[in-house]
Coordinates of C-alpha atoms and ligand atoms in Angstrom, one line a residue:
X1005 CA 89.3 18.4 45.6
X1006 CA 86.9 16.3 47.8
X1007 CA 87.4 12.7 47.6
X1008 CA 85.2 10.6 45.3
X1009 CA 82.7 8.6 47.3
X1010 CA 84.1 5.1 47.3
X1011 CA 81.7 3.3 49.6
X1012 CA 78.3 3.9 48.0
X1013 CA 77.0 1.5 45.3
X1014 CA 75.2 4.5 43.8
X1015 CA 78.1 6.9 44.3
X1016 CA 79.0 7.4 40.6
X1017 CA 77.6 10.9 40.2
X1018 CA 78.8 12.1 43.6
X1019 CA 82.0 13.9 44.1
X1020 CA 81.7 14.4 47.8
X1021 CA 81.5 11.9 50.6
X1022 CA 78.1 11.6 52.2
X1023 CA 77.6 13.1 55.7
X1024 CA 77.7 10.6 58.6
X1025 CA 74.4 12.2 59.6
X1026 CA 72.9 11.3 56.2
X1027 CA 74.1 7.8 56.5
X1028 CA 72.4 7.3 59.9
X1029 CA 69.2 9.2 58.9
X1030 CA 68.9 7.4 55.6
X1031 CA 69.6 3.9 56.8
X1032 CA 66.9 1.3 57.2
X1033 CA 69.2 -1.7 57.8
X1034 CA 68.6 -1.8 61.5
X1035 CA 65.0 -3.0 60.8
X1036 CA 64.9 -4.2 57.2
X1037 CA 67.6 -6.8 58.0
X1038 CA 64.7 -8.9 59.0
X1039 CA 64.0 -9.3 55.3
X1040 CA 67.4 -10.8 54.4
X1041 CA 66.1 -14.3 53.7
X1042 CA 63.4 -12.9 51.4
X1043 CA 65.9 -10.5 49.7
X1044 CA 68.2 -13.4 48.9
X1045 CA 65.3 -15.6 47.6
X1046 CA 64.3 -12.7 45.3
X1047 CA 67.9 -12.2 44.1
X1048 CA 68.3 -15.9 43.3
X1049 CA 65.1 -15.8 41.3
X1050 CA 66.3 -12.6 39.5
X1051 CA 69.6 -14.2 38.7
X1052 CA 67.8 -17.1 37.0
X1053 CA 65.5 -14.7 35.1
X1054 CA 68.7 -12.9 33.9
X1055 CA 70.1 -16.2 32.8
X1056 CA 66.9 -17.1 30.9
X1057 CA 67.1 -13.6 29.2
X1058 CA 70.7 -14.4 28.1
X1059 CA 72.2 -11.6 30.3
X1060 CA 74.0 -14.0 32.6
X1061 CA 75.8 -17.2 31.5
X1062 CA 75.0 -20.4 33.2
X1063 CA 78.4 -20.2 35.0
X1064 CA 77.9 -16.6 36.1
X1065 CA 74.4 -17.5 37.4
X1066 CA 75.7 -20.4 39.4
X1067 CA 78.6 -18.3 40.8
X1068 CA 76.1 -15.5 41.9
X1069 CA 73.8 -18.0 43.4
X1070 CA 76.4 -19.8 45.5
X1071 CA 77.7 -16.4 46.5
X1072 CA 74.2 -15.4 47.7
X1073 CA 74.0 -18.6 49.7
X1074 CA 77.3 -17.7 51.4
X1075 CA 75.9 -14.3 52.2
X1076 CA 72.8 -15.8 53.6
X1077 CA 74.7 -18.2 55.9
X1078 CA 76.9 -15.3 57.1
X1079 CA 73.9 -13.2 58.0
X1080 CA 72.1 -15.9 59.8
X1081 CA 75.2 -16.8 61.8
X1082 CA 75.6 -13.1 62.7
X1083 CA 78.9 -13.0 60.9
X1084 CA 78.2 -10.1 58.5
X1085 CA 78.1 -6.8 60.3
X1086 CA 74.9 -5.0 59.2
X1087 CA 75.8 -1.4 60.0
X1088 CA 74.3 1.9 59.0
X1089 CA 77.0 2.5 56.4
X1090 CA 75.4 -0.4 54.5
X1091 CA 72.2 1.7 54.2
X1092 CA 69.7 -1.2 53.6
X1093 CA 69.6 -4.9 53.3
X1094 CA 69.7 -4.8 49.5
X1095 CA 73.0 -2.8 49.5
X1096 CA 74.5 -5.0 52.3
X1097 CA 73.8 -8.2 50.4
X1098 CA 75.0 -6.8 47.1
X1099 CA 78.2 -5.4 48.6
X1100 CA 79.1 -8.6 50.3
X1101 CA 78.3 -10.6 47.2
X1102 CA 80.6 -8.4 45.2
X1103 CA 83.3 -8.9 47.7
X1104 CA 82.9 -12.7 47.3
X1105 CA 82.4 -13.0 43.6
X1106 CA 84.1 -9.8 42.3
X1107 CA 82.7 -7.4 39.7
X1108 CA 80.3 -10.1 38.6
X1109 CA 78.2 -9.3 41.7
X1110 CA 77.4 -6.0 40.1
X1111 CA 75.7 -7.7 37.2
X1112 CA 72.9 -9.0 39.5
X1113 CA 71.2 -5.6 39.6
X1114 CA 70.7 -5.6 35.8
X1115 CA 67.1 -4.8 35.0
X1116 CA 66.2 -4.4 38.7
X1117 CA 65.8 -1.5 41.0
X1118 CA 65.6 -1.5 44.8
X1119 CA 62.0 -0.3 44.2
X1120 CA 60.8 -3.5 42.8
X1121 CA 63.2 -5.4 45.0
X1122 CA 61.8 -4.0 48.3
X1123 CA 58.2 -4.4 47.1
X1124 CA 59.0 -8.1 46.3
X1125 CA 60.7 -8.6 49.7
X1126 CA 57.9 -7.2 51.7
X1127 CA 55.3 -9.3 49.8
X1128 CA 57.4 -12.5 50.3
X1129 CA 57.7 -11.7 54.0
X1130 CA 54.1 -10.8 54.5
X1131 CA 52.7 -13.8 52.7
X1132 CA 54.5 -16.1 55.1
X1133 CA 53.5 -14.1 58.1
X1134 CA 49.8 -14.0 57.1
X1135 CA 49.9 -17.8 56.7
X1136 CA 51.3 -18.1 60.2
X1137 CA 48.7 -15.8 61.6
X1138 CA 45.9 -17.7 59.9
X1139 CA 47.1 -20.9 61.6
X1140 CA 47.2 -19.2 65.0
X1141 CA 43.8 -17.8 64.4
X1142 CA 42.5 -21.2 63.6
X1143 CA 43.8 -22.5 66.9
X1144 CA 42.2 -19.7 68.8
X1145 CA 38.9 -20.4 67.1
X1146 CA 39.1 -24.1 68.1
X1147 CA 39.9 -23.1 71.7
X1148 CA 36.8 -20.9 71.7
X1149 CA 34.7 -23.8 70.4
X1150 CA 36.1 -26.1 73.1
X1151 CA 35.3 -23.6 75.9
X1152 CA 31.8 -23.3 74.5
X1153 CA 31.4 -27.1 74.2
X1154 CA 32.7 -27.8 77.7
X1155 CA 30.3 -25.3 79.2
X1156 CA 27.4 -25.7 76.8
X1157 CA 24.6 -25.6 79.2
X1158 CA 26.0 -22.9 81.5
X1159 CA 23.5 -19.9 81.8
X1160 CA 24.6 -16.3 82.2
X1161 CA 23.0 -12.9 82.0
X1162 CA 23.3 -11.4 78.6
X1163 CA 23.9 -7.6 78.9
X1164 CA 23.0 -4.5 77.0
X1165 CA 24.5 -1.2 78.3
X1166 CA 26.3 -3.5 80.8
X1167 CA 23.0 -4.0 82.5
X1168 CA 21.5 -7.4 82.9
X1169 CA 19.2 -7.9 80.0
X1170 CA 18.1 -11.5 79.2
X1171 CA 19.5 -14.9 80.1
X1172 CA 21.7 -16.5 77.4
X1173 CA 23.9 -19.5 77.2
X1174 CA 27.6 -18.8 78.0
X1175 CA 28.4 -21.0 75.0
X1176 CA 26.3 -18.7 72.8
X1177 CA 28.2 -15.7 74.1
X1178 CA 31.5 -17.4 73.5
X1179 CA 30.5 -18.4 70.0
X1180 CA 29.8 -14.8 69.1
X1181 CA 33.6 -14.4 69.3
X1182 CA 34.0 -17.4 67.0
X1183 CA 31.9 -15.5 64.4
X1184 CA 34.0 -12.3 64.8
X1185 CA 37.2 -14.3 64.4
X1186 CA 35.8 -16.0 61.3
X1187 CA 35.3 -12.7 59.6
X1188 CA 38.8 -11.7 60.6
X1189 CA 40.1 -14.9 59.0
X1190 CA 38.2 -13.9 55.8
X1191 CA 39.8 -10.5 55.9
X1192 CA 43.4 -11.9 56.3
X1193 CA 42.7 -14.4 53.5
X1194 CA 41.6 -11.5 51.3
X1195 CA 44.7 -9.6 52.2
X1196 CA 46.8 -12.6 51.4
X1197 CA 45.3 -12.9 47.9
X1198 CA 46.3 -9.3 47.2
X1199 CA 49.7 -9.7 48.7
X1200 CA 50.3 -12.8 46.5
X1201 CA 51.3 -10.7 43.3
X1202 CA 54.9 -10.3 42.2
X1203 CA 56.2 -6.8 41.4
X1204 CA 59.7 -7.9 40.3
X1205 CA 60.4 -6.8 36.8
X1206 CA 58.8 -3.4 37.3
X1207 CA 62.2 -1.8 37.7
X1208 CA 62.4 1.6 39.2
X1209 CA 58.9 2.4 37.9
X1210 CA 58.7 2.1 34.1
X1211 CA 59.5 -1.6 33.7
X1212 CA 62.6 -3.2 32.2
X1213 CA 64.1 -3.1 28.7
X1214 CA 65.4 -6.6 29.2
X1215 CA 63.4 -9.7 28.3
X1216 CA 62.6 -10.7 31.9
X1217 CA 60.2 -13.6 32.2
X1218 CA 58.2 -12.3 35.1
X1219 CA 55.9 -15.4 35.2
X1220 CA 59.0 -17.6 35.5
X1221 CA 60.1 -15.5 38.5
X1222 CA 56.6 -15.7 40.0
X1223 CA 56.6 -19.5 39.7
X1224 CA 60.0 -19.8 41.3
X1225 CA 59.0 -17.5 44.2
X1226 CA 55.6 -19.1 44.7
X1227 CA 53.5 -16.1 43.7
X1228 CA 50.1 -16.8 42.1
X1229 CA 50.1 -13.8 39.9
X1230 CA 52.3 -10.9 38.6
X1231 CA 51.4 -7.3 39.0
X1232 CA 49.8 -5.5 36.0
X1233 CA 51.3 -2.0 36.1
X1234 CA 54.9 -1.2 36.9
X1235 CA 54.1 2.2 38.3
X1236 CA 51.5 0.8 40.6
X1237 CA 53.7 -2.2 41.5
X1238 CA 56.5 -0.1 43.0
X1239 CA 54.3 2.4 44.8
X1240 CA 51.5 0.2 46.1
X1241 CA 51.5 -0.6 49.8
X1242 CA 47.7 -1.4 49.9
X1243 CA 48.4 -5.0 50.7
X1244 CA 50.4 -4.0 53.8
X1245 CA 47.7 -1.5 54.9
X1246 CA 45.0 -4.1 54.3
X1247 CA 46.9 -6.6 56.5
X1248 CA 47.3 -4.0 59.3
X1249 CA 43.7 -3.0 58.9
X1250 CA 42.6 -6.7 59.3
X1251 CA 44.9 -6.8 62.3
X1252 CA 43.4 -3.7 63.8
X1253 CA 39.9 -5.3 63.5
X1254 CA 41.1 -8.6 65.0
X1255 CA 42.7 -6.6 67.9
X1256 CA 39.5 -4.7 68.4
X1257 CA 37.6 -8.1 68.8
X1258 CA 40.3 -9.5 71.1
X1259 CA 40.2 -6.3 73.1
X1260 CA 36.5 -6.6 73.6
X1261 CA 36.9 -10.2 74.7
X1262 CA 39.7 -9.1 77.0
X1263 CA 37.6 -6.4 78.5
X1264 CA 34.9 -9.0 79.3
X1265 CA 37.4 -11.3 80.9
X1266 CA 38.7 -8.5 83.0
X1267 CA 35.2 -7.6 84.2
X1268 CA 34.2 -11.3 84.7
X1269 CA 37.3 -11.9 86.8
X1270 CA 36.4 -9.2 89.3
X1271 CA 35.0 -10.2 92.7
X1272 CA 32.0 -8.2 91.8
X1273 CA 31.2 -10.5 88.9
X1274 CA 33.2 -13.7 89.8
X1275 CA 32.2 -15.4 86.6
X1276 CA 35.6 -16.7 85.7
X1277 CA 39.0 -17.2 87.2
X1278 CA 42.2 -17.0 85.2
X1279 CA 44.7 -19.7 86.0
X1280 CA 47.8 -18.8 88.1
X1281 CA 50.0 -19.5 85.1
X1282 CA 48.4 -16.6 83.2
X1283 CA 47.9 -14.1 86.0
X1284 CA 50.2 -11.8 87.9
X1285 CA 50.5 -10.6 91.5
X1286 CA 50.9 -7.2 93.0
X1287 CA 54.2 -6.1 94.5
X1288 CA 52.5 -4.5 97.4
X1289 CA 49.0 -6.1 97.9
X1290 CA 49.5 -9.8 98.6
X1291 CA 45.9 -10.7 98.0
X1292 CA 45.9 -9.5 94.4
X1293 CA 45.6 -11.7 91.3
X1294 CA 45.7 -9.4 88.2
X1295 CA 44.5 -10.1 84.7
X1296 CA 47.6 -8.5 83.1
X1297 CA 47.3 -10.6 79.9
X1298 CA 43.8 -9.3 78.8
X1299 CA 44.8 -5.9 79.9
X1300 CA 47.9 -6.0 77.7
X1301 CA 45.9 -7.3 74.8
X1302 CA 43.5 -4.4 75.3
X1303 CA 46.5 -2.0 75.5
X1304 CA 48.4 -3.4 72.5
X1305 CA 45.3 -2.8 70.4
X1306 CA 46.2 0.8 70.6
X1307 CA 49.6 0.3 69.0
X1308 CA 48.1 -1.7 66.1
X1309 CA 45.6 1.1 65.5
X1310 CA 48.5 3.5 65.6
X1311 CA 50.4 1.4 63.0
X1312 CA 47.4 1.5 60.7
X1313 CA 47.2 5.3 61.1
X1314 CA 50.9 5.6 60.4
X1315 CA 50.7 3.7 57.2
X1316 CA 47.6 5.4 55.9
X1317 CA 49.0 8.8 56.7
X1318 CA 52.5 8.0 55.3
X1319 CA 50.9 7.1 52.0
X1320 CA 48.2 9.7 51.6
X1321 CA 50.2 12.5 50.1
X1322 CA 52.7 10.6 47.9
X1323 CA 52.9 11.3 44.2
X1324 CA 53.6 8.3 42.1
X1325 CA 55.7 6.3 42.0
X1326 CA 58.3 5.3 44.8
X1327 CA 59.2 7.9 47.4
X1328 CA 61.6 7.3 50.3
X1329 CA 58.7 8.0 52.7
X1330 CA 57.8 4.4 52.0
X1331 CA 60.8 3.2 53.8
X1332 CA 58.7 4.1 56.9
X1333 CA 56.3 1.3 56.1
X1334 CA 58.5 -1.4 57.7
X1335 CA 58.5 -0.7 61.4
X1336 CA 54.7 -0.4 61.8
X1337 CA 54.3 -3.5 59.6
X1338 CA 56.8 -5.6 61.6
X1339 CA 55.4 -4.3 64.9
X1340 CA 51.9 -5.3 63.8
X1341 CA 53.0 -8.8 62.8
X1342 CA 54.9 -9.3 66.1
X1343 CA 52.1 -7.9 68.2
X1344 CA 49.3 -10.0 66.6
X1345 CA 51.4 -13.2 66.7
X1346 CA 52.2 -12.7 70.4
X1347 CA 48.6 -11.9 71.3
X1348 CA 47.2 -14.9 69.4
X1349 CA 49.9 -17.2 70.9
X1350 CA 49.0 -16.3 74.5
X1351 CA 45.2 -16.0 74.2
X1352 CA 44.7 -19.7 73.3
X1353 CA 46.3 -21.3 76.3
X1354 CA 44.9 -18.6 78.6
X1355 CA 41.4 -19.3 77.5
X1356 CA 41.9 -23.0 77.7
X1357 CA 43.0 -22.8 81.4
X1358 CA 40.4 -20.3 82.4
X1359 CA 38.0 -21.6 85.1
X1360 CA 34.3 -20.9 84.5
X1361 CA 32.2 -20.3 87.6
X1362 CA 28.8 -21.6 86.4
X1363 CA 27.0 -21.1 89.7
X1364 CA 27.9 -17.4 89.9
X1365 CA 26.7 -16.9 86.4
X1366 CA 23.3 -18.6 86.9
X1367 CA 23.0 -16.8 90.3
X1368 CA 23.4 -13.5 88.4
X1369 CA 20.4 -14.3 86.2
X1370 CA 18.1 -14.6 89.2
X1371 CA 18.2 -10.9 90.1
X1372 CA 17.4 -8.1 87.8
X1373 CA 14.2 -9.4 86.3
X1374 CA 15.9 -10.8 83.2
X1375 CA 12.8 -12.7 82.2
X1376 CA 10.4 -9.8 82.3
X1377 CA 10.2 -9.8 78.5
X1378 CA 9.1 -13.5 78.7
X1379 CA 6.2 -12.4 81.0
X1380 CA 5.2 -9.8 78.4
X1381 CA 5.6 -12.3 75.6
X1382 CA 3.3 -14.7 77.6
X1383 CA 0.5 -12.1 77.5
X1384 CA 1.1 -11.3 73.9
X1385 CA 0.7 -15.0 73.1
X1386 CA -2.7 -14.7 74.7
X1387 CA -3.5 -11.9 72.2
X1388 CA -2.8 -8.9 74.3
X1389 CA -1.1 -6.1 72.3
X1390 CA 2.6 -6.0 73.1
X1391 CA 2.6 -2.4 74.3
X1392 CA -0.1 -3.2 76.9
X1393 CA 1.7 -6.4 77.9
X1394 CA 4.9 -4.3 78.3
X1395 CA 3.0 -1.8 80.6
X1396 CA 1.5 -4.6 82.8
X1397 CA 4.8 -6.4 83.1
X1398 CA 6.5 -3.1 84.1
X1399 CA 4.0 -2.8 86.9
X1400 CA 4.7 -6.4 88.0
X1401 CA 8.4 -5.6 88.1
X1402 CA 7.8 -2.4 90.2
X1403 CA 5.6 -4.4 92.5
X1404 CA 8.2 -7.1 92.9
X1405 CA 10.9 -4.6 93.7
X1406 CA 8.7 -3.1 96.4
X1407 CA 8.0 -6.6 97.8
X1408 CA 11.7 -7.6 97.6
X1409 CA 10.8 -10.6 95.4
X1410 CA 12.0 -12.0 92.1
X1411 CA 9.6 -13.0 89.3
X1412 CA 10.1 -16.6 90.2
X1413 CA 9.0 -15.8 93.8
X1414 CA 5.5 -14.5 92.8
X1415 CA 2.5 -16.6 93.5
X1416 CA -0.2 -17.2 90.9
X1417 CA -2.6 -14.9 92.8
X1418 CA 0.0 -12.2 92.6
X1419 CA 0.4 -12.7 88.8
X1420 CA -3.4 -12.8 88.4
X1421 CA -3.9 -9.6 90.3
X1422 CA -2.2 -7.9 87.3
X1423 CA -3.9 -9.9 84.5
X1424 CA -6.4 -12.7 84.4
X1425 CA -4.5 -14.1 81.4
X1426 CA -1.8 -15.6 83.7
X1427 CA -2.0 -19.3 84.4
X1428 CA 0.1 -21.6 86.5
X1429 CA 2.6 -22.2 83.6
X1430 CA 3.8 -18.6 84.0
X1431 CA 6.0 -19.7 86.8
X1432 CA 8.0 -21.9 84.4
X1433 CA 8.0 -19.3 81.7
X1434 CA 9.9 -16.8 83.8
X1435 CA 12.8 -19.3 84.7
X1436 CA 16.1 -18.4 82.9
X1437 CA 16.3 -21.8 81.3
X1438 CA 12.8 -21.7 79.8
X1439 CA 13.4 -18.1 78.7
X1440 CA 16.6 -18.9 76.7
X1441 CA 15.3 -22.2 75.3
X1442 CA 12.3 -20.4 73.9
X1443 CA 14.6 -18.4 71.7
X1444 CA 14.7 -21.0 69.0
X1445 CA 15.0 -18.6 66.1
X1446 CA 17.9 -19.4 63.8
X1447 CA 21.0 -17.8 65.5
X1448 CA 19.1 -17.6 68.9
X1449 CA 20.4 -18.7 72.2
X1450 CA 18.3 -21.8 72.7
X1451 CA 20.3 -24.9 73.5
X1452 CA 19.0 -26.6 70.3
X1453 CA 20.2 -23.7 68.2
X1454 CA 23.7 -23.5 69.8
X1455 CA 24.1 -27.2 69.4
X1456 CA 23.1 -26.9 65.7
X1457 CA 25.7 -24.2 65.2
X1458 CA 28.4 -26.3 66.9
X1459 CA 27.6 -29.2 64.6
X1460 CA 27.9 -26.9 61.6
X1461 CA 31.2 -25.5 62.8
X1462 CA 32.5 -29.0 63.3
X1463 CA 31.4 -29.9 59.7
X1464 CA 33.1 -26.8 58.2
X1465 CA 36.2 -28.0 60.0
Ligands
LIG700 N1 65.4 0.9 51.9 C1 64.4 1.3 50.9 C2 63.0 1.1 51.4 O1 62.8 0.4 52.3 C3 64.6 0.5 49.6 C4 64.2 1.1 48.4 C5 65.1 2.2 48.1 N2 64.8 2.8 46.8 C6 65.3 4.0 46.4 N3 65.0 4.4 45.2 N4 66.1 4.7 47.2 O2 62.1 1.7 50.9

């Protein structure tokens, strides 16, 4: 006769010992041990709910809670071996609790399943992490504002198709990232709201026959709401997917910024220099200073996208309610949290220490006829139809290229040879500063507008 399985907490209906291969394959403890603090918090709340329901006596509850505290201490001190035979963090905690308090430990799981337990743990964990990420994001946004303020009048070429297009303020360009990050913040805040709902009490899927006061549990655990449907509660991972999706969007924005920093740091552009503290050298070429950080941010964006795809794909074919596939949610989720935190942490000081080369930027606005639109607008203001004005200005540009001149170099006679409408003031109109300051529309790059936006940002705090 095969020996009855003695080790497993769920081993009652089994007559044979599980295969070692199964133990390894099935186990999630190597990664879900990260949730031990949340698991214990959830268990303490559940014990108190059981007490309120009259299932545990006051004494039993206290004994269980102090046992859980001991387990918590043991795990944080690395004294409890968390090996694959323990399967997952829930089993490891319960097994050790039972060693400490005896069969009473087995009462804790009354009215609870690992399905509502894990859903509770992840939500507790993620709520904290989203709050931390929101704080880091706030810091990064304030760094961007500082970089914009410190260089408020610095002029650079704005690009479309990576071709010089029109002069803009560098501060305006930087503040465009502020807007992106603000939308990211909104997305994380939305994800937090939907994470902030307690599934505990949903049991395996159908709810619990015991009189569990779910609202009492929510209050103890700091949840704003309780979930409405037990089947949904144990099989929903939307909140995690939403978080990873918001992270993917944030990474996309930070990757675009990184790409610009990498381009700007080239000798071809020379718009910025990253500080030595945030650059690396080459092992063979002594002259090199490499922008490894923005490159890694750009690279790490790929893994966050991958994590999002993993979670969406993992969930797409699952019938209700819980399926073991869902154990695969943790690594992509944890990896996303770690990646986003590390990226946000390093971006802020890197940007703060970055040197802006204002001369190089303004120099780059001199060539490339960036103010050609302004010359056309000049004619339009004198009632020439825009298409005609565009055509004439095109000819002026072609002429200047042939003569090796910039628009600012042209004499009034040269301007007038193309149209009698040009007067002396055209020379001022085609300067980069005049060009950008004329763009006073709300949200435009004029200094007055950028200053207004900065004031507003300061007010919003
Ligand atoms: N380790 C599992 C997970 O992460 C816990 C839930 C297990 N539930 C179950 N019915 N086997 O998803």
